[in-house]
Short mmCIF file of C-alpha atoms and ligand atoms in Angstrom, two decimals:
data_model
loop_
_atom_site.label_atom_id
_atom_site.label_comp_id
_atom_site.label_asym_id
_atom_site.label_seq_id
_atom_site.Cartn_x
_atom_site.Cartn_y
_atom_site.Cartn_z
CA MET A 1 -11.98 -1.67 9.14
CA LEU A 2 -11.05 -2.98 5.77
CA ILE A 3 -12.50 -2.19 2.49
CA VAL A 4 -12.05 -5.05 0.13
CA MET A 5 -12.04 -3.95 -3.63
CA ARG A 6 -13.51 -5.87 -6.31
CA HIS A 7 -10.75 -8.18 -8.45
CA GLY A 8 -9.80 -5.78 -11.10
CA ALA A 9 -10.94 -2.36 -9.51
CA THR A 10 -9.36 0.54 -11.02
CA ALA A 11 -6.74 3.00 -9.49
CA ASP A 12 -9.51 5.67 -9.61
CA GLU A 13 -11.99 3.53 -7.58
CA VAL A 14 -9.37 2.79 -4.92
CA GLN A 15 -8.28 6.50 -4.83
CA LYS A 16 -11.91 7.57 -4.51
CA VAL A 17 -12.25 5.06 -1.47
CA VAL A 18 -9.05 6.80 0.23
CA SER A 19 -10.67 10.21 -0.36
CA VAL A 20 -13.90 9.36 1.35
CA ILE A 21 -12.15 7.78 4.16
CA GLU A 22 -10.06 10.86 4.60
CA GLU A 23 -13.15 13.16 4.32
CA MET A 24 -14.73 11.01 6.99
CA GLY A 25 -11.57 12.11 9.31
CA TYR A 26 -9.71 8.77 9.31
CA GLN A 27 -6.44 7.40 7.87
CA ALA A 28 -6.49 5.41 4.69
CA THR A 29 -4.05 2.69 3.54
CA PRO A 30 -4.23 1.15 0.10
CA MET A 31 -2.82 -2.34 0.59
CA PRO A 32 -2.52 -3.99 -2.89
CA GLY A 33 -2.48 -7.95 -2.87
CA ALA A 34 -1.92 -10.53 -5.07
CA GLN A 35 -5.70 -11.64 -4.81
CA ARG A 36 -7.32 -8.32 -4.14
CA THR A 37 -6.66 -4.83 -3.04
CA ALA A 38 -7.99 -3.67 0.23
CA VAL A 39 -7.86 -0.34 1.69
CA GLY A 40 -7.24 -0.18 5.60
CA LEU A 41 -8.96 2.54 7.47
CA VAL A 42 -7.34 3.45 11.11
CA GLY A 43 -7.76 6.39 13.50
CA ASN A 44 -11.09 5.28 14.92
CA ASP A 45 -11.98 4.73 18.14
CA GLY A 46 -15.48 2.62 17.90
CA ARG A 47 -17.38 1.29 15.16
CA VAL A 48 -17.26 3.29 11.72
CA ASP A 49 -20.40 3.97 9.76
CA ALA A 50 -19.83 2.08 6.59
CA SER A 51 -22.59 3.02 4.57
CA ARG A 52 -20.99 5.60 2.89
CA LEU A 53 -17.92 3.48 1.75
CA GLU A 54 -20.24 0.15 0.96
CA GLY A 55 -21.90 1.61 -2.00
CA LEU A 56 -18.76 3.21 -3.83
CA PRO A 57 -17.90 1.95 -7.10
CA GLY A 58 -15.22 -1.31 -7.19
CA VAL A 59 -16.09 -1.95 -3.56
CA GLN A 60 -16.75 -5.60 -2.73
CA GLU A 61 -17.13 -5.74 0.98
CA VAL A 62 -16.44 -3.93 4.10
CA ILE A 63 -14.86 -5.80 6.74
CA HIS A 64 -15.03 -4.60 10.45
CA VAL A 65 -11.93 -5.70 12.17
CA SER A 66 -12.84 -7.14 15.66
CA LYS A 67 -9.53 -7.15 17.26
CA PRO A 68 -8.03 -4.08 19.17
CA TYR A 69 -4.78 -4.94 17.57
CA LYS A 70 -6.08 -4.07 14.00
CA GLN A 71 -3.38 -4.05 11.74
CA VAL A 72 -1.50 -6.94 13.36
CA SER A 73 -4.35 -9.02 13.11
CA ARG A 74 -5.11 -12.08 10.57
CA GLU A 75 -8.41 -10.15 9.73
CA TRP A 76 -6.47 -7.23 8.39
CA ARG A 77 -3.91 -9.47 6.34
CA PRO A 78 -4.79 -13.26 6.02
CA GLU A 79 -1.33 -14.41 4.55
CA PRO A 80 1.68 -14.08 6.73
CA THR A 81 4.11 -11.30 6.84
CA VAL A 82 7.51 -12.40 5.15
CA VAL A 83 10.03 -9.94 6.53
CA LYS A 84 13.00 -9.62 4.03
CA LEU A 85 16.08 -9.15 5.34
CA ALA A 86 19.71 -8.68 3.26
CA GLY A 87 21.26 -11.43 1.32
CA GLY A 88 17.67 -13.00 0.55
CA VAL A 89 17.28 -14.38 4.39
CA THR A 90 13.40 -14.13 5.14
CA VAL A 91 11.69 -14.51 8.52
CA GLY A 92 7.93 -15.78 8.31
CA GLY A 93 8.07 -18.02 5.34
CA THR A 94 9.18 -21.47 4.98
CA GLU A 95 12.73 -20.73 6.13
CA VAL A 96 13.62 -21.07 9.80
CA VAL A 97 16.11 -18.51 10.95
CA ALA A 98 18.58 -19.24 13.71
CA MET A 99 19.97 -16.00 15.54
CA ALA A 100 22.70 -16.66 18.02
CA GLY A 101 25.70 -14.85 19.75
CA PRO A 102 26.46 -13.83 23.19
CA CYS A 103 24.34 -12.09 25.74
CA SER A 104 26.58 -8.97 25.94
CA LEU A 105 29.40 -7.62 23.51
CA GLU A 106 32.36 -7.55 25.52
CA THR A 107 35.75 -7.86 23.56
CA GLU A 108 36.48 -7.49 19.93
CA ARG A 109 38.07 -11.15 20.05
CA GLN A 110 34.96 -12.22 21.80
CA VAL A 111 32.59 -10.73 19.41
CA LEU A 112 34.54 -11.92 16.08
CA GLU A 113 34.98 -15.50 17.57
CA SER A 114 31.30 -15.92 18.56
CA ALA A 115 30.37 -14.78 15.04
CA ARG A 116 32.69 -17.37 13.36
CA LEU A 117 31.29 -19.91 15.53
CA VAL A 118 27.70 -19.42 15.15
CA LYS A 119 27.95 -18.93 11.54
CA GLU A 120 29.89 -22.18 11.13
CA ALA A 121 27.10 -23.80 13.16
CA GLY A 122 24.31 -22.63 10.53
CA ALA A 123 23.30 -19.10 12.22
CA VAL A 124 22.50 -16.21 9.76
CA ILE A 125 22.00 -13.51 12.16
CA LEU A 126 24.36 -12.58 14.93
CA ARG A 127 22.89 -11.40 18.15
CA GLY A 128 24.41 -9.67 21.00
CA GLY A 129 23.78 -6.53 23.20
CA ALA A 130 25.76 -3.23 23.08
CA TRP A 131 23.38 -1.89 25.71
CA LYS A 132 22.25 -4.28 28.32
CA PRO A 133 18.99 -3.84 30.66
CA ARG A 134 20.26 -5.03 33.90
CA SER A 135 18.40 -5.69 37.15
CA SER A 136 21.11 -4.29 38.96
CA PRO A 137 22.78 -0.75 38.01
CA TYR A 138 26.04 -2.46 39.21
CA SER A 139 25.95 -5.20 36.68
CA PHE A 140 27.67 -4.93 33.41
CA GLN A 141 25.68 -2.52 31.45
CA GLY A 142 27.25 -3.27 27.86
CA LEU A 143 29.96 -1.37 25.69
CA GLY A 144 27.65 1.09 24.11
CA ARG A 145 28.26 2.46 20.79
CA PRO A 146 31.68 0.84 20.56
CA GLY A 147 29.88 -2.35 20.62
CA LEU A 148 28.01 -1.60 17.46
CA LYS A 149 31.42 -1.24 15.73
CA LEU A 150 32.49 -4.60 16.72
CA LEU A 151 29.42 -5.88 15.23
CA ALA A 152 29.85 -3.94 12.19
CA LYS A 153 33.13 -5.46 11.79
CA ALA A 154 31.86 -9.16 12.53
CA ARG A 155 29.20 -8.73 9.71
CA GLU A 156 32.20 -7.39 7.42
CA GLU A 157 33.87 -10.62 8.33
CA THR A 158 31.45 -13.06 8.21
CA GLY A 159 28.47 -11.91 6.23
CA LEU A 160 26.25 -12.70 9.20
CA LEU A 161 23.30 -10.05 9.63
CA ILE A 162 22.96 -8.28 12.86
CA CYS A 163 20.22 -8.17 15.51
CA THR A 164 21.05 -5.86 18.65
CA GLU A 165 18.92 -4.26 21.13
CA ALA A 166 18.16 -0.36 21.55
CA MET A 167 16.92 0.70 24.94
CA ASP A 168 16.14 4.35 24.28
CA PRO A 169 15.28 6.72 21.20
CA ASP A 170 19.00 7.65 20.85
CA GLY A 171 19.96 3.82 20.86
CA VAL A 172 17.18 3.35 18.27
CA GLY A 173 19.01 5.98 15.97
CA TRP A 174 22.45 4.44 16.33
CA VAL A 175 21.20 0.71 16.06
CA SER A 176 19.19 1.29 13.09
CA GLU A 177 22.12 3.01 11.21
CA MET A 178 24.07 -0.38 11.29
CA ALA A 179 21.90 -3.29 12.40
CA ASP A 180 19.80 -5.41 9.97
CA ILE A 181 17.16 -5.65 12.86
CA VAL A 182 16.36 -3.61 15.91
CA GLN A 183 15.60 -5.23 19.03
CA ILE A 184 13.35 -4.01 21.59
CA GLY A 185 13.62 -5.93 24.73
CA ALA A 186 11.20 -7.66 27.13
CA ARG A 187 11.40 -4.65 29.70
CA ASN A 188 10.68 -2.06 26.92
CA MET A 189 7.79 -3.89 25.31
CA GLN A 190 5.45 -1.28 26.80
CA ASN A 191 7.65 1.79 26.63
CA PHE A 192 5.11 3.28 24.05
CA SER A 193 7.08 6.25 23.27
CA LEU A 194 10.15 4.25 22.28
CA LEU A 195 7.92 1.88 20.07
CA LYS A 196 6.85 4.98 18.08
CA VAL A 197 10.30 6.08 17.26
CA ALA A 198 11.10 2.19 16.65
CA GLY A 199 8.17 2.13 14.16
CA ARG A 200 9.71 5.27 12.10
CA CYS A 201 13.41 3.75 12.07
CA GLY A 202 13.14 2.18 8.71
CA LYS A 203 14.65 -1.05 9.97
CA PRO A 204 12.89 -4.37 10.99
CA ILE A 205 12.12 -4.60 14.61
CA LEU A 206 12.32 -7.85 16.85
CA LEU A 207 9.54 -7.34 19.67
CA LYS A 208 10.32 -9.53 22.52
CA ARG A 209 7.39 -10.26 24.95
CA GLY A 210 7.25 -8.64 28.19
CA ILE A 211 8.00 -10.30 31.32
CA SER A 212 4.56 -10.21 32.36
CA ALA A 213 2.66 -9.38 29.27
CA THR A 214 -0.07 -10.99 27.86
CA ILE A 215 -0.23 -12.19 24.05
CA VAL A 216 -2.69 -9.47 23.45
CA GLU A 217 -0.69 -6.74 25.07
CA LEU A 218 2.41 -8.30 22.82
CA LEU A 219 0.37 -7.75 19.72
CA LEU A 220 -0.88 -4.22 20.87
CA SER A 221 2.75 -3.25 21.25
CA ALA A 222 3.27 -4.50 17.60
CA GLU A 223 0.60 -2.43 16.57
CA TYR A 224 2.25 0.70 17.61
CA LEU A 225 5.08 -0.34 15.27
CA LEU A 226 2.56 -0.77 12.31
CA ALA A 227 0.69 2.00 13.00
CA GLU A 228 3.83 3.91 12.37
CA GLY A 229 4.07 2.32 9.00
CA ASN A 230 6.76 -0.39 9.94
CA TYR A 231 5.52 -3.75 8.72
CA ASP A 232 8.62 -5.58 9.36
CA VAL A 233 7.97 -6.97 12.64
CA ILE A 234 9.21 -10.13 14.00
CA LEU A 235 7.65 -11.16 17.63
CA CYS A 236 9.63 -13.06 19.96
CA GLU A 237 8.26 -15.38 23.06
CA ARG A 238 11.27 -15.19 25.46
CA GLY A 239 9.26 -16.36 28.85
CA VAL A 240 7.16 -14.69 31.26
CA ARG A 241 7.33 -14.56 35.00
CA SER A 242 5.92 -17.30 36.87
CA PHE A 243 5.34 -18.75 40.25
CA ASP A 244 7.76 -21.71 39.79
CA THR A 245 11.38 -21.25 40.66
CA MET A 246 12.94 -24.22 38.72
CA THR A 247 13.50 -22.10 35.59
CA ARG A 248 14.26 -18.49 35.32
CA ASN A 249 10.99 -17.92 33.55
CA LEU A 250 8.15 -19.98 32.07
CA PHE A 251 8.81 -20.62 28.64
CA ASP A 252 5.44 -20.03 26.88
CA LEU A 253 5.27 -22.37 23.76
CA THR A 254 1.58 -22.16 23.52
CA ALA A 255 2.16 -18.47 22.32
CA ILE A 256 3.67 -19.62 19.12
CA PRO A 257 0.47 -21.22 17.46
CA VAL A 258 -1.63 -18.68 19.33
CA VAL A 259 0.12 -15.84 17.82
CA HIS A 260 0.24 -17.45 14.38
CA LYS A 261 -3.43 -17.74 14.73
CA LEU A 262 -4.15 -14.29 15.71
CA SER A 263 -1.64 -12.58 13.71
CA HIS A 264 0.07 -12.60 10.30
CA LEU A 265 3.40 -11.45 12.00
CA PRO A 266 6.11 -13.91 12.43
CA ILE A 267 7.33 -15.17 15.76
CA ILE A 268 10.54 -16.52 16.74
CA ALA A 269 11.32 -18.11 20.38
CA ASP A 270 14.19 -17.48 22.67
CA PRO A 271 14.52 -20.48 25.14
CA SER A 272 17.75 -18.87 26.51
CA HIS A 273 15.97 -16.29 28.36
CA GLY A 274 12.89 -18.31 28.45
CA THR A 275 14.56 -20.96 30.69
CA GLY A 276 17.72 -19.43 32.04
CA LEU A 277 19.24 -22.63 32.35
CA ARG A 278 21.94 -23.89 29.61
CA ASP A 279 20.59 -27.82 29.65
CA LYS A 280 17.23 -26.38 29.05
CA VAL A 281 17.84 -24.35 26.10
CA ILE A 282 18.53 -27.24 23.72
CA PRO A 283 15.00 -29.16 24.57
CA MET A 284 13.12 -26.13 24.41
CA ALA A 285 14.58 -24.97 21.24
CA ARG A 286 13.89 -27.99 19.43
CA ALA A 287 10.32 -27.86 20.84
CA ALA A 288 10.00 -24.34 19.58
CA ILE A 289 10.72 -25.43 16.10
CA ALA A 290 8.46 -28.25 16.11
CA ALA A 291 5.58 -25.96 17.59
CA GLY A 292 5.96 -23.72 14.17
CA ALA A 293 8.42 -20.86 15.27
CA ASP A 294 9.97 -18.86 12.52
CA GLY A 295 13.30 -19.01 14.14
CA ILE A 296 15.06 -19.23 17.47
CA MET A 297 17.21 -16.86 19.21
CA VAL A 298 19.97 -18.63 21.32
CA GLU A 299 22.78 -17.02 23.58
CA VAL A 300 26.11 -18.88 22.60
CA HIS A 301 29.56 -17.74 23.93
CA PRO A 302 33.04 -18.98 22.88
CA ASN A 303 33.76 -19.60 26.69
CA PRO A 304 30.18 -19.10 28.61
CA GLU A 305 31.88 -19.56 32.00
CA GLU A 306 33.70 -16.06 31.43
CA ALA A 307 30.47 -14.59 29.95
CA LEU A 308 29.68 -11.03 31.72
CA SER A 309 26.07 -11.69 31.58
CA ASP A 310 23.69 -14.63 31.45
CA GLY A 311 26.44 -17.25 31.26
CA ALA A 312 24.38 -19.83 33.09
CA GLN A 313 21.90 -19.94 30.15
CA THR A 314 24.53 -19.69 27.50
CA LEU A 315 25.63 -22.48 25.20
CA TYR A 316 28.88 -23.71 24.35
CA PRO A 317 29.72 -23.49 20.70
CA ASP A 318 29.84 -27.42 20.12
CA GLN A 319 26.18 -27.56 21.83
CA PHE A 320 24.92 -25.03 19.44
CA THR A 321 26.30 -26.96 16.35
CA GLN A 322 24.59 -29.83 17.57
CA LEU A 323 21.37 -28.20 18.28
CA MET A 324 21.33 -26.67 14.61
CA ARG A 325 21.91 -30.29 13.29
CA GLU A 326 18.81 -31.29 15.08
CA VAL A 327 16.91 -28.21 14.20
CA ARG A 328 17.52 -28.92 10.56
CA ILE A 329 15.96 -32.39 10.97
CA ILE A 330 12.95 -30.98 12.87
CA ALA A 331 12.35 -28.14 10.38
CA GLU A 332 12.27 -30.78 7.40
CA ALA A 333 9.77 -32.99 9.13
CA ILE A 334 7.40 -30.05 9.40
CA GLY A 335 7.99 -28.93 5.60
CA ARG A 336 10.28 -26.01 6.56
CA ARG A 337 13.88 -25.53 6.21
CA VAL A 338 16.74 -23.76 8.19
CA ALA A 339 17.86 -20.55 6.40
CA GLU A 340 21.76 -21.44 5.72
CA PRO A 341 24.57 -19.01 6.06
CA ALA A 342 25.40 -19.64 2.59
CA ALA A 343 22.46 -17.39 1.63
CA VAL A 344 23.88 -14.66 3.10
CA GLY A 345 25.51 -12.14 0.70
CA ALA A 346 24.80 -14.26 -2.23
C1 PEP B 401 18.40 -9.84 25.24
O1 PEP B 401 17.96 -10.78 24.07
O2 PEP B 401 19.88 -9.69 25.23
C2 PEP B 401 17.57 -9.68 26.16
C3 PEP B 401 17.89 -8.75 27.44
O3 PEP B 401 16.53 -10.44 26.51
P1 PEP B 401 15.15 -9.96 27.34
O4 PEP B 401 14.82 -8.54 26.61
O5 PEP B 401 14.11 -10.96 26.52
O6 PEP B 401 15.25 -9.91 28.48
MN1 MN B 402 20.88 -12.32 28.04
#
């Protein structure tokens, strides 16, 4: 439930609303906004009797949030959330961001070369996993903590921001110490205890859609993060399981306008995992930007044939460069612009 205060309501009036909500046994979050201050009420499992709140001084109206993903919903926050990253990079505003890099971090040379190449092409965020959720326990599992050191070095050398996955609570601690964005992967989208830890880590979270998750389930998982007080959440469409075997996943582009309608959170698209096929990544990345995605996440490797994971869906550096040229034009056509690496460290 949202208690919307009148324009010009005093701090004491807002405080009174907070105390009454707490007396009723719920949690209150004051949310000052440009147009109005609202006080969010959570902790209820069912409809709350609003009569005590409606009559308080300074209260304009009480809105019952109909969606189960309350704080994630547009009802809760009509204006889009803009996640602010270091160096003035934003996700969810007019800028479109490119996150790119290898599937797995492999060697120092591979990480640094990937970073230089993707930066040159126009990415502002370097991606790459130190821990990899692999279907087989015999597949390359990632470098672990030493991988994070490589990312730190790449950031130092290039000024790129870092997005990397945490697979368990210890990983959240290590990743949040060094990375700019903590990624929660598709397979962990409904690992609710991990989401609670991630929600408290103090860093922006990239939450990827689960391989068989509905959009509502994605939003409910994001709600776990917001419920812990972390509003810096970026969603990611990365394809869902389908009956068709022509592509690795069914890349659900419709999710982008659907999420934008239902939620204030930004959503980016990952056409690499979404399609699993290098030659499908470029058209779907273009389409994602055209559909309104707030960014793209693309796997790029200096030498994809030698990649230790996901080589078949990984772009060659020159393909990524070409893609970024196209993405700039598409973004401009819809009144947006691509965040340029020059902004990093500015
Ligand atoms: C990844 O981005 O490295 C990854 C493993 O993706 P997903 O969780 O979407 O499979
Ligand atoms: Mn991958």
